[in-house]
Short mmCIF file of C-alpha atoms in Angstrom, two decimals:
data_model
loop_
_atom_site.label_atom_id
_atom_site.label_comp_id
_atom_site.label_asym_id
_atom_site.label_seq_id
_atom_site.Cartn_x
_atom_site.Cartn_y
_atom_site.Cartn_z
CA MET A 690 -1.54 -24.21 37.74
CA SER A 691 0.20 -22.23 40.77
CA GLY A 692 2.73 -20.78 38.10
CA ILE A 693 -0.16 -18.87 36.42
CA ALA A 694 -0.50 -16.50 39.46
CA ASP A 695 2.29 -14.20 38.38
CA ILE A 696 4.01 -14.97 35.20
CA SER A 697 5.29 -11.42 34.96
CA HIS A 698 8.76 -12.53 36.41
CA ILE A 699 9.15 -15.15 33.60
CA SER A 700 11.56 -13.71 30.99
CA ALA A 701 11.47 -14.23 27.30
CA ALA A 702 14.04 -16.91 27.68
CA GLY A 703 11.83 -19.15 29.71
CA PRO A 704 11.04 -19.80 33.46
CA ALA A 705 13.98 -21.85 34.51
CA LEU A 706 15.80 -20.47 37.55
CA GLY A 707 19.43 -19.71 36.93
CA ALA A 708 18.90 -19.61 33.05
CA PRO A 709 20.35 -16.53 31.12
CA GLN A 710 17.69 -13.89 31.10
CA ILE A 711 16.77 -12.31 27.82
CA PRO A 712 15.53 -8.73 28.42
CA ASP A 713 11.88 -8.11 27.13
CA ALA A 714 12.30 -4.47 26.07
CA PRO A 715 13.77 -5.33 22.58
CA PHE A 716 11.09 -7.89 21.81
CA ASN A 717 8.49 -5.50 23.04
CA ALA A 718 9.78 -2.76 20.91
CA VAL A 719 10.14 -4.79 17.69
CA TYR A 720 6.98 -6.83 17.90
CA LEU A 721 4.76 -3.84 19.07
CA GLY A 722 6.30 -1.64 16.45
CA ILE A 723 5.96 -4.15 13.63
CA GLY A 724 2.36 -5.02 14.82
CA THR A 725 1.34 -1.29 14.99
CA VAL A 726 2.60 -0.33 11.62
CA ALA A 727 1.16 -3.36 9.95
CA TRP A 728 -2.27 -2.44 11.69
CA VAL A 729 -2.10 1.01 10.38
CA VAL A 730 -1.47 -0.29 6.83
CA ALA A 731 -4.46 -2.91 7.32
CA ALA A 732 -6.75 -0.10 8.50
CA LEU A 733 -5.92 1.83 5.24
CA LYS A 734 -6.70 -1.13 3.09
CA ILE A 735 -9.97 -1.69 5.05
CA ARG A 736 -10.88 1.98 4.51
CA ALA A 737 -10.07 1.54 0.78
CA TRP A 738 -12.13 -1.49 0.66
CA ARG A 739 -15.06 0.14 2.16
CA ARG A 740 -14.81 2.92 -0.39
CA ASP A 741 -14.46 0.38 -3.31
CA PRO A 742 -15.51 -3.08 -2.22
CA SER A 743 -13.65 -5.86 -3.91
CA PRO A 744 -12.71 -9.30 -2.80
CA GLY A 745 -9.12 -8.98 -3.54
CA LEU A 746 -8.78 -5.79 -1.45
CA LEU A 747 -10.62 -7.37 1.57
CA VAL A 748 -8.16 -10.43 1.39
CA VAL A 749 -5.28 -8.14 1.22
CA ALA A 750 -6.58 -6.29 4.38
CA LEU A 751 -7.11 -9.62 6.32
CA SER A 752 -3.65 -10.92 5.17
CA ILE A 753 -1.99 -7.93 6.96
CA ALA A 754 -4.36 -7.54 9.88
CA SER A 755 -3.94 -11.30 11.00
CA PRO A 756 -0.15 -11.35 11.38
CA ALA A 757 -0.20 -7.75 12.78
CA THR A 758 -2.33 -9.07 15.55
CA ALA A 759 0.14 -11.96 16.06
CA PHE A 760 3.00 -9.67 16.30
CA VAL A 761 1.02 -7.60 18.92
CA VAL A 762 0.06 -10.54 21.03
CA ALA A 763 3.61 -12.02 20.75
CA ALA A 764 5.21 -9.05 22.47
CA PRO A 765 5.95 -10.21 26.06
CA VAL A 766 3.91 -7.73 27.79
CA VAL A 767 0.89 -8.48 25.93
CA TYR A 768 1.54 -12.27 25.87
CA ARG A 769 1.60 -12.34 29.63
CA LEU A 770 -1.51 -10.09 29.92
CA VAL A 771 -3.41 -12.62 27.92
CA ASP A 772 -2.35 -15.52 30.00
CA ARG A 773 -3.26 -13.77 33.11
CA ILE A 774 -6.69 -12.82 31.87
CA ALA A 775 -7.52 -16.28 30.40
CA HIS A 776 -5.87 -18.17 33.58
CA ARG A 777 -4.28 -20.65 31.23
CA PRO A 778 -0.49 -20.62 30.40
CA ASN A 779 0.59 -20.51 26.64
CA LEU A 780 -2.79 -19.64 25.35
CA ALA A 781 -1.41 -16.52 23.93
CA THR A 782 1.01 -18.70 21.89
CA LEU A 783 -1.96 -20.43 20.15
CA PHE A 784 -3.48 -16.85 19.38
CA VAL A 785 -0.25 -15.99 17.90
CA TYR A 786 0.00 -18.99 15.67
CA LEU A 787 -3.42 -18.76 14.68
CA GLY A 788 -2.82 -15.14 13.50
CA ILE A 789 -0.07 -16.46 11.46
CA MET A 790 -2.34 -19.15 10.03
CA GLY A 791 -4.78 -16.30 9.10
CA PHE A 792 -1.96 -14.73 7.03
CA SER A 793 -1.17 -18.17 5.38
CA ALA A 794 -4.86 -18.80 4.38
CA ALA A 795 -5.11 -15.25 2.91
CA ALA A 796 -1.66 -15.68 1.09
CA VAL A 797 -2.81 -18.85 -0.63
CA VAL A 798 -6.18 -17.09 -1.58
CA LEU A 799 -4.35 -14.20 -3.04
CA ALA A 800 -1.90 -16.52 -4.84
CA ARG A 801 -4.94 -18.11 -6.63
CA MET A 802 -6.60 -14.65 -7.26
CA TRP A 803 -3.30 -13.15 -8.64
CA THR A 804 -2.74 -16.18 -10.79
CA PRO A 805 -4.36 -15.32 -14.17
CA PRO A 806 -5.76 -18.10 -16.50
CA GLU A 807 -3.54 -18.86 -19.38
CA ASP A 808 -5.90 -16.95 -21.98
CA ARG A 809 -5.35 -13.64 -20.03
CA VAL A 810 -1.82 -12.92 -20.99
CA GLU A 811 -2.13 -9.20 -20.27
CA ALA A 812 -3.75 -9.67 -16.90
CA ARG A 813 -2.19 -7.71 -13.90
CA VAL A 814 -1.66 -8.61 -10.29
CA TRP A 815 -4.38 -6.62 -9.05
CA ASP A 816 -7.04 -7.94 -11.46
CA GLU A 817 -10.17 -9.46 -9.85
CA ALA A 818 -10.26 -13.32 -9.80
CA ALA A 819 -12.07 -15.12 -12.41
CA VAL A 820 -15.09 -17.41 -11.83
CA GLU A 821 -12.86 -20.53 -12.30
CA THR A 822 -10.53 -19.32 -9.60
CA TRP A 823 -12.92 -19.69 -6.71
CA ARG A 824 -13.12 -23.35 -6.92
CA PRO A 825 -9.38 -23.96 -5.97
CA VAL A 826 -9.78 -21.17 -3.47
CA ARG A 827 -12.51 -23.09 -1.68
CA VAL A 828 -10.50 -26.26 -1.66
CA ARG A 829 -7.60 -24.61 -0.19
CA LEU A 830 -9.56 -22.88 2.54
CA THR A 831 -11.36 -26.03 3.46
CA ALA A 832 -7.90 -27.84 3.75
CA PHE A 833 -6.69 -24.84 6.01
CA ALA A 834 -9.80 -25.03 8.11
CA VAL A 835 -9.41 -28.78 8.76
CA LEU A 836 -5.58 -28.54 9.50
CA VAL A 837 -5.99 -25.47 11.69
CA THR A 838 -8.77 -27.27 13.66
CA ALA A 839 -6.48 -30.11 14.00
CA MET A 840 -3.82 -27.67 15.34
CA ILE A 841 -6.22 -26.43 18.03
CA VAL A 842 -7.08 -29.97 19.07
CA LEU A 843 -3.32 -30.98 19.26
CA PHE A 844 -2.52 -27.80 21.32
CA PHE A 845 -5.03 -28.59 24.08
CA ALA A 846 -4.28 -32.29 23.94
CA GLY A 847 -0.63 -31.54 24.59
CA GLY A 848 -1.64 -29.60 27.77
CA PRO A 849 1.46 -27.41 28.11
CA THR A 850 1.00 -26.14 31.68
CA ARG A 851 4.31 -24.43 32.44
CA PRO A 852 4.15 -20.82 31.42
CA GLU A 853 6.39 -19.93 28.33
CA THR A 854 6.57 -17.47 25.64
CA PRO A 855 6.50 -17.97 21.80
CA LEU A 856 10.25 -17.57 21.92
CA THR A 857 10.72 -20.66 24.16
CA PHE A 858 7.53 -22.61 23.59
CA ASP A 859 8.64 -24.66 20.59
CA THR A 860 11.76 -25.96 22.09
CA THR A 861 10.37 -26.41 25.61
CA PHE A 862 7.47 -28.52 24.67
CA ALA A 863 8.87 -30.22 21.44
CA THR A 864 9.29 -33.60 23.43
CA ILE A 865 5.38 -33.83 23.76
CA PRO A 866 4.19 -35.66 20.60
CA SER A 867 0.91 -33.72 20.17
CA ILE A 868 2.79 -30.37 20.58
CA ALA A 869 5.50 -31.49 18.16
CA LEU A 870 2.94 -32.37 15.61
CA PHE A 871 1.12 -29.12 16.29
CA LEU A 872 4.28 -27.19 15.47
CA VAL A 873 5.14 -29.18 12.37
CA LEU A 874 1.57 -28.64 10.95
CA TYR A 875 1.94 -24.82 11.89
CA GLN A 876 5.33 -24.34 10.25
CA GLY A 877 4.34 -26.54 7.21
CA LEU A 878 1.18 -24.47 6.38
CA PHE A 879 3.15 -21.26 6.96
CA GLY A 880 6.01 -22.33 4.69
CA PHE A 881 3.55 -23.53 2.01
CA ALA A 882 1.82 -20.23 1.90
CA LEU A 883 5.03 -18.10 1.89
CA ILE A 884 6.52 -20.05 -1.12
CA ASP A 885 3.07 -19.92 -2.79
CA ILE A 886 2.56 -16.34 -2.64
CA GLY A 887 6.34 -15.63 -3.24
CA ARG A 888 6.48 -17.60 -6.38
CA VAL A 889 3.24 -15.98 -7.72
CA CYS A 890 4.55 -12.44 -6.85
CA LEU A 891 7.92 -13.02 -8.74
CA ARG A 892 6.12 -14.09 -11.77
CA HIS A 893 3.95 -11.11 -12.02
CA ALA A 894 6.72 -8.61 -11.03
CA ALA A 895 8.66 -10.00 -14.15
CA GLY A 896 5.93 -8.99 -16.45
CA LEU A 897 5.31 -5.45 -14.98
CA PRO A 898 6.90 -2.24 -16.05
CA ASP A 899 9.25 -0.67 -13.62
CA GLY A 900 7.57 1.46 -11.01
CA PRO A 901 6.17 1.43 -7.41
CA LEU A 902 3.85 -1.54 -8.15
CA ARG A 903 6.49 -3.72 -9.47
CA ARG A 904 8.91 -2.92 -6.51
CA GLY A 905 6.17 -3.59 -4.12
CA ILE A 906 5.18 -6.92 -5.65
CA ARG A 907 9.06 -7.89 -5.51
CA GLN A 908 9.31 -6.96 -1.95
CA LEU A 909 6.40 -9.16 -1.25
CA ALA A 910 8.19 -11.97 -2.80
CA VAL A 911 11.50 -11.23 -1.08
CA GLY A 912 9.75 -10.89 2.30
CA ALA A 913 7.92 -14.25 1.84
CA PHE A 914 11.15 -16.02 1.02
CA VAL A 915 13.10 -14.38 3.86
CA ALA A 916 10.31 -15.33 6.26
CA CYS A 917 10.82 -18.88 5.27
CA GLY A 918 13.99 -18.74 7.24
CA TYR A 919 11.75 -18.47 10.26
CA GLY A 920 10.34 -21.86 9.64
CA VAL A 921 13.58 -23.62 8.80
CA SER A 922 15.31 -22.20 11.95
CA LYS A 923 12.32 -23.24 14.09
CA LEU A 924 12.03 -26.85 12.58
CA VAL A 925 15.65 -27.44 13.07
CA ALA A 926 15.41 -26.26 16.79
CA ILE A 927 12.25 -28.29 17.40
CA GLY A 928 13.96 -31.43 15.84
CA ALA A 929 17.02 -30.97 18.00
CA ALA A 930 14.83 -30.36 21.16
CA ALA A 931 12.77 -33.49 20.51
CA ALA A 932 15.96 -35.57 20.02
CA GLY A 933 17.38 -34.29 23.34
CA THR A 934 20.02 -32.29 21.77
CA THR A 935 20.85 -28.93 23.50
CA GLY A 936 22.66 -25.84 22.26
CA THR A 937 20.36 -25.04 19.27
CA GLU A 938 17.79 -23.16 21.14
CA TRP A 939 19.19 -19.98 19.80
CA LEU A 940 17.79 -20.81 16.31
CA SER A 941 14.33 -20.69 17.84
CA THR A 942 14.85 -17.75 20.09
CA ALA A 943 17.02 -15.50 18.15
CA LEU A 944 17.45 -16.44 14.49
CA GLY A 945 13.92 -17.44 13.73
CA PRO A 946 12.36 -14.24 15.10
CA ALA A 947 14.94 -12.19 13.17
CA PHE A 948 13.71 -13.74 9.92
CA ALA A 949 10.18 -13.23 10.90
CA ALA A 950 10.77 -9.68 11.92
CA LEU A 951 12.62 -8.93 8.57
CA GLY A 952 10.14 -10.84 6.49
CA ALA A 953 7.20 -9.04 8.08
CA VAL A 954 8.85 -5.65 7.40
CA LEU A 955 9.41 -6.49 3.77
CA ILE A 956 5.90 -7.94 3.36
CA THR A 957 4.26 -4.86 4.96
CA ASN A 958 6.27 -2.41 2.88
CA GLY A 959 5.52 -4.50 -0.26
CA PHE A 960 1.67 -4.09 0.37
CA ALA A 961 2.04 -0.39 1.55
CA GLY A 962 4.63 0.81 -0.94
CA PRO A 963 2.62 1.06 -4.07
CA ALA A 964 -0.38 2.72 -2.06
CA VAL A 965 2.03 5.22 -0.35
CA ALA A 966 3.51 6.01 -3.81
CA ALA A 967 0.00 6.58 -5.25
CA TRP A 968 -0.81 8.82 -2.36
CA ILE A 969 2.49 10.82 -2.81
CA ARG A 970 1.83 11.11 -6.53
CA ARG A 971 -1.78 12.37 -5.84
CA ARG A 972 -0.48 15.04 -3.42
CA ARG A 973 2.21 16.21 -5.57
CA ASP A 974 -0.17 16.65 -8.54
CA TYR A 975 -2.75 18.37 -6.14
CA GLN A 976 -0.14 20.92 -5.17
CA ALA A 977 1.36 21.19 -8.69
CA LEU A 978 -1.85 22.22 -10.13
CA ARG A 979 -2.35 25.11 -7.75
CA PRO A 980 -0.82 27.89 -9.81
CA LEU A 981 -2.85 26.89 -12.88
CA TRP A 982 -6.04 26.64 -10.77
CA ASP A 983 -5.33 30.07 -9.27
CA LEU A 984 -4.91 31.66 -12.77
CA VAL A 985 -8.43 30.36 -13.93
CA TYR A 986 -10.00 31.16 -10.61
CA ARG A 987 -8.84 34.75 -10.74
CA ALA A 988 -10.36 34.88 -14.37
CA ASP A 989 -13.67 33.62 -13.23
CA ARG A 990 -14.57 32.77 -9.67
CA ARG A 991 -17.60 30.97 -10.61
CA LEU A 992 -15.68 28.03 -11.72
CA ALA A 993 -14.82 26.90 -8.27
CA LEU A 994 -16.98 25.39 -5.54
CA GLU A 995 -15.17 27.17 -2.87
CA ALA A 996 -12.56 29.82 -2.37
CA PRO A 997 -8.89 28.92 -2.56
CA PRO A 998 -7.57 27.07 0.44
CA SER A 999 -4.64 28.75 2.40
CA ALA A 1000 -1.01 27.78 1.74
CA TRP A 1001 -1.04 25.90 5.06
CA THR A 1002 -4.29 24.08 4.41
CA GLU A 1003 -2.71 23.00 0.99
CA ARG A 1004 0.46 21.73 2.66
CA LEU A 1005 -1.44 19.88 5.38
CA ALA A 1006 -3.95 18.21 2.87
CA VAL A 1007 -3.65 14.42 3.48
CA ARG A 1008 -7.29 13.15 2.92
CA ASP A 1009 -9.43 12.77 -0.10
CA LEU A 1010 -6.56 13.88 -2.37
CA GLU A 1011 -7.90 11.95 -5.38
CA TRP A 1012 -11.25 13.63 -5.24
CA ARG A 1013 -9.72 17.03 -4.51
CA THR A 1014 -7.20 16.57 -7.40
CA ALA A 1015 -10.02 15.38 -9.79
CA ARG A 1016 -12.16 18.38 -8.97
CA ARG A 1017 -9.28 20.78 -9.33
CA GLY A 1018 -8.54 19.21 -12.79
CA LEU A 1019 -12.17 19.72 -13.86
CA GLU A 1020 -12.23 23.24 -12.69
CA ILE A 1021 -9.12 24.03 -14.70
CA ARG A 1022 -10.72 22.47 -17.74
CA ASP A 1023 -13.69 24.67 -17.20
CA GLY A 1024 -11.51 27.69 -16.90
CA GLN A 1025 -9.69 26.77 -19.99
CA LEU A 1026 -12.81 26.59 -22.06
CA THR A 1027 -13.87 29.98 -20.44
CA LEU A 1028 -10.72 31.62 -21.41
CA ARG A 1029 -10.67 30.26 -25.01
CA PRO A 1030 -12.27 33.20 -26.67
CA TRP A 1031 -9.47 35.42 -25.56
CA VAL A 1032 -6.50 33.31 -26.80
CA THR A 1033 -4.87 35.11 -29.80
CA PRO A 1034 -4.05 33.18 -33.01
CA SER A 1035 -0.28 33.98 -32.80
CA VAL A 1036 0.08 32.01 -29.54
CA VAL A 1037 0.33 28.56 -31.12
CA PRO A 1038 3.06 29.42 -33.86
CA ALA A 1039 5.03 31.42 -31.38
CA ALA A 1040 5.08 28.65 -28.60
CA THR A 1041 5.58 26.00 -31.23
CA ALA A 1042 8.70 27.70 -32.61
CA LEU A 1043 10.17 28.09 -29.23
CA ALA A 1044 9.36 24.61 -28.17
CA GLU A 1045 11.14 23.19 -31.30
CA ARG A 1046 14.13 25.34 -30.71
CA ALA A 1047 14.37 24.04 -27.12
CA GLY A 1048 14.07 20.50 -28.14
CA LEU A 1049 10.91 19.83 -26.18
CA ASP A 1050 9.07 16.52 -26.97
CA GLU A 1051 5.36 16.37 -27.97
CA ALA A 1052 3.97 16.39 -24.58
CA GLU A 1053 6.08 19.22 -23.30
CA ARG A 1054 5.33 21.25 -26.40
CA ALA A 1055 1.67 20.90 -25.99
CA ALA A 1056 2.01 22.07 -22.31
CA LEU A 1057 4.03 25.08 -23.30
CA ILE A 1058 1.35 26.04 -25.97
CA VAL A 1059 -1.56 25.72 -23.38
CA ALA A 1060 0.38 27.57 -20.80
CA THR A 1061 1.32 30.40 -23.06
CA ALA A 1062 -2.29 30.59 -24.37
CA LEU A 1063 -3.90 30.79 -20.85
CA ARG A 1064 -1.53 33.50 -19.66
CA CYS A 1065 -2.23 35.31 -22.94
CA ALA A 1066 -5.99 34.93 -22.55
CA VAL A 1067 -5.90 36.22 -18.94
CA GLU A 1068 -3.98 39.38 -19.92
CA ALA A 1069 -6.49 39.99 -22.85
CA LEU A 1070 -9.27 39.48 -20.55
CA ASN A 1071 -7.89 41.94 -17.85
CA ALA A 1072 -7.15 44.49 -20.61
CA GLY A 1073 -10.93 44.45 -21.73
CA THR A 1074 -10.28 42.77 -25.05
CA PRO A 1075 -13.58 41.58 -26.57
CA PRO A 1076 -13.87 37.81 -26.88
CA ARG A 1077 -13.41 36.17 -30.34
CA PRO A 1078 -16.49 34.70 -32.03
CA ARG A 1079 -16.82 30.82 -31.78
CA GLU A 1080 -15.65 30.22 -35.35
CA ASP A 1081 -12.49 32.21 -34.73
CA GLN A 1082 -11.51 30.52 -31.56
CA ILE A 1083 -8.08 28.67 -31.45
CA PRO A 1084 -8.15 24.89 -30.68
CA LEU A 1085 -5.58 24.09 -28.14
CA PRO A 1086 -3.69 20.70 -27.79
CA GLY A 1087 -4.81 18.38 -24.83
CA LEU A 1088 -8.46 19.10 -25.01
CA ASP A 1089 -9.16 15.40 -26.27
CA ALA A 1090 -6.69 13.79 -24.03
CA GLU A 1091 -7.80 10.60 -22.45
CA PRO A 1092 -8.75 10.74 -18.79
CA VAL A 1093 -5.69 8.84 -17.77
CA GLU A 1094 -3.45 11.29 -19.52
CA GLU A 1095 -5.34 14.59 -18.68
CA ARG A 1096 -3.93 14.98 -15.26
CA ALA A 1097 -0.40 14.48 -16.41
CA HIS A 1098 -0.97 17.04 -19.18
CA LEU A 1099 -2.35 19.56 -16.82
CA VAL A 1100 0.42 19.15 -14.31
CA ARG A 1101 2.91 19.92 -17.17
CA VAL A 1102 0.89 22.96 -18.05
CA ALA A 1103 1.05 24.17 -14.52
CA ARG A 1104 4.86 23.60 -14.47
CA HIS A 1105 5.19 25.56 -17.72
CA LEU A 1106 2.90 28.33 -16.55
CA TYR A 1107 5.58 30.83 -15.21
CA ALA A 1108 8.73 29.11 -16.79
CA PRO A 1109 11.10 31.66 -18.65
CA LEU A 1110 10.32 29.90 -21.95
CA THR A 1111 6.62 30.53 -21.51
CA GLY A 1112 7.39 34.23 -20.95
CA GLU A 1113 9.38 34.26 -24.12
CA ALA A 1114 6.68 32.68 -26.09
CA LEU A 1115 4.06 35.09 -24.72
CA ALA A 1116 6.28 38.00 -25.66
CA ALA A 1117 6.70 36.74 -29.20
CA ALA A 1118 3.08 36.14 -29.50
CA THR A 1119 2.21 39.70 -28.22
CA ALA A 1120 4.82 41.25 -30.59
CA THR A 1121 3.20 39.62 -33.66
CA GLU A 1122 -0.40 40.97 -32.71
#
């Protein structure tokens, strides 16, 4: 146990004197970087789960947090700190591998939750698991619990007392039978989980329309299969070390970690990509609706709960975008209904004629009509024109749009609001009055 007193002098390559020293800095940077980014993604998933609790979202958060913790602990600087505090060499290795086992367990649960029953042909990857899904989930979790417990027993039974790091632990102690079995169980469970979740993700991605969700799920699958290279490299190196063959340690210390790092980046990005794309879309919609919101706010300030935010506040808005955008859409709708009595009848035919001449599709045509009508109504209101009676008010397109389509319609209206074509339609409508 004397080697525990100061293991800070031991390099990532191992403690042997005269052995080539592998610098810690690259491994610290890569492992801490990946672990930190993954923990940020996990924290966002946990935050989303707290807002809208669901089993699937919680499992996703755990499947990111577990390997994120493993990457942080695997960084040499943290690894040595753990061993110094625990006064036991290589205990950090066990924590690293248990973190990966946490991902493996979560992955097989997600694979079952994301595999819809045969009668749910239209089911999507994020659907909640059906009742019949939980039985195979419990069976797999029980098997994982038993095998992980066996791994812990084998680790302590092997009693690796010489300080190492996760890079060199496998090949250094592969000659100890209990450690070798510990490593085989670890790699087997990890590989099974990667193939299982990768297969399910590929199946779902093939049935989804092109977009961020499909790309994210494909990245999950690619990352899982790339990470399998980690297990293959490690098993070859472990087998060679157990047989007394030298010269293959680089498979465990270089190639394996490279596969693991690349796979972790792809998997993390696969989880985060669709969420980031949704956040960008919400922020873009929130900002795109500002001109339209300003128009109705100037017409009737009672429509809004608060005064318009400054331009810098708008640019820096990063939180609660869904709520802010939904509220902005509702206030615009209220403003549209408020302005409707001042819409002139000539607006619709004038805007329709210009839209047909410009070759706009139905959605863009509706947006042009509404944009022209709102600008016309504001001008009439500002000019003191009396409102039209209810029976003479002009119905505008988009008022009966489904909620899922309403925001896209309002964003199109906002983009048409001050477009040249809208100015022409407004001039044409005014000329016919």
